Amino acid sequence: QVQLAESGGGSVQAGGSLRISCVYTYSRYCMGWFRQAPGKEREGVAAIGSYGSLYYDDSVKGRFTITRDNIKNTLNLQMNSLKPEGTATYYCAASLGANSGSCGLGDIFFSIWGQGTQVTVSS
């Protein structure tokens, strides 16, 4: 059973940086980060395929970097130049398939979700 556990959330001032991590029990083909702000729908932030394909939402391109380490079973999201609108609960997500499939930012690519970690960006 694949389990995901996020860590690293916290509070930071606008313009600052934060790295959040997700430890997973088994690697999946597509892994990603989503976020949900109060009163808003969940949105895909970044995703990475098993062979290194990368996907970023336009709002974070150039500021966020997603990486995965399948030896340490860790998914990371380095967030730089954070903005107040980045305040949200960030969720780690994984696809059902382990060795093949498709990857992207939509919910359709993911079936397994973590509990979330809170990121607060103050102005």
XYZ file of C-alpha atoms in Angstrom:
123
model
C 0.000 0.000 0.000
C 1.374 3.366 -1.000
C 1.441 5.918 1.775
C 2.519 9.537 1.553
C 3.675 11.772 4.389
C 4.381 15.462 3.873
C 6.619 17.633 6.019
C 8.369 20.970 5.948
C 5.481 23.395 5.880
C 5.563 26.584 7.895
C 5.367 30.338 7.782
C 7.546 32.599 5.687
C 7.516 36.200 4.553
C 6.829 37.108 0.962
C 9.951 36.709 -1.131
C 11.266 33.958 1.099
C 11.889 30.296 0.415
C 10.596 27.039 1.803
C 11.110 23.391 0.933
C 8.443 20.809 1.551
C 9.008 17.080 1.321
C 6.978 13.927 0.924
C 8.188 10.507 1.959
C 6.499 7.638 0.131
C 6.486 3.918 0.776
C 6.581 2.889 -2.902
C 7.542 4.887 -5.963
C 4.779 5.602 -8.465
C 5.014 6.600 -12.112
C 3.726 10.128 -11.600
C 4.127 12.144 -8.423
C 3.122 15.687 -7.772
C 2.182 18.540 -5.518
C -1.207 20.181 -5.249
C -2.402 23.031 -3.077
C -5.715 24.229 -1.781
C -6.307 27.658 -0.313
C -9.326 28.368 1.900
C -12.452 28.742 -0.194
C -10.706 27.698 -3.385
C -10.481 24.519 -5.404
C -7.463 22.276 -5.253
C -4.976 23.027 -8.008
C -1.964 21.228 -9.397
C 1.335 22.968 -8.711
C 4.020 20.653 -10.057
C 4.409 17.055 -11.179
C 7.242 14.768 -12.167
C 7.166 11.548 -14.122
C 9.221 8.482 -13.419
C 11.600 9.287 -16.286
C 12.002 12.924 -15.337
C 9.250 14.702 -17.259
C 8.338 17.918 -15.489
C 5.092 19.862 -15.285
C 4.560 23.226 -13.619
C 1.595 25.493 -13.247
C 2.243 28.819 -14.954
C 1.917 30.638 -11.637
C 5.000 28.893 -10.192
C 7.240 28.453 -13.218
C 10.722 29.777 -12.551
C 10.132 29.877 -8.795
C 9.298 26.302 -7.766
C 11.331 23.166 -8.462
C 10.072 19.625 -8.046
C 12.491 16.742 -7.586
C 12.200 13.088 -6.687
C 14.667 10.602 -5.225
C 13.509 7.038 -5.733
C 16.329 5.668 -3.606
C 15.356 7.753 -0.592
C 11.684 7.598 -1.608
C 11.343 11.343 -1.259
C 9.538 13.955 -3.312
C 10.565 17.569 -2.753
C 9.210 20.947 -3.736
C 11.618 23.859 -3.441
C 9.638 27.074 -3.358
C 11.446 30.370 -3.908
C 10.180 33.940 -4.171
C 7.022 32.955 -2.364
C 3.969 35.172 -2.683
C 1.051 35.634 -0.245
C -1.230 33.899 -2.738
C 0.877 30.801 -2.190
C -0.709 30.386 1.239
C -2.427 27.010 1.167
C -2.351 23.443 2.317
C 0.037 21.568 0.064
C -0.657 17.936 -0.754
C 1.624 15.248 -2.086
C 0.003 12.977 -4.670
C 0.910 9.803 -6.522
C -0.479 7.897 -9.464
C -1.843 4.381 -9.150
C 0.544 3.000 -11.758
C 4.077 2.203 -10.718
C 6.016 1.762 -13.953
C 3.904 3.222 -16.718
C 1.090 5.644 -17.367
C 0.717 9.314 -17.972
C 1.554 12.359 -15.917
C 0.453 15.935 -15.622
C -1.116 18.470 -13.295
C -4.713 17.341 -13.329
C -6.440 15.333 -10.629
C -7.047 12.609 -13.204
C -3.412 11.522 -13.027
C -3.447 10.903 -9.269
C -5.176 8.405 -7.011
C -3.181 8.534 -3.776
C -3.007 11.596 -1.540
C -1.147 12.695 1.555
C -2.629 14.515 4.526
C -1.168 17.890 3.575
C 1.183 20.424 5.074
C 0.344 24.071 5.680
C 2.333 26.850 4.030
C 1.635 30.429 5.061
C 3.188 33.378 3.241
C 2.813 36.750 4.906
C 3.098 40.080 3.129
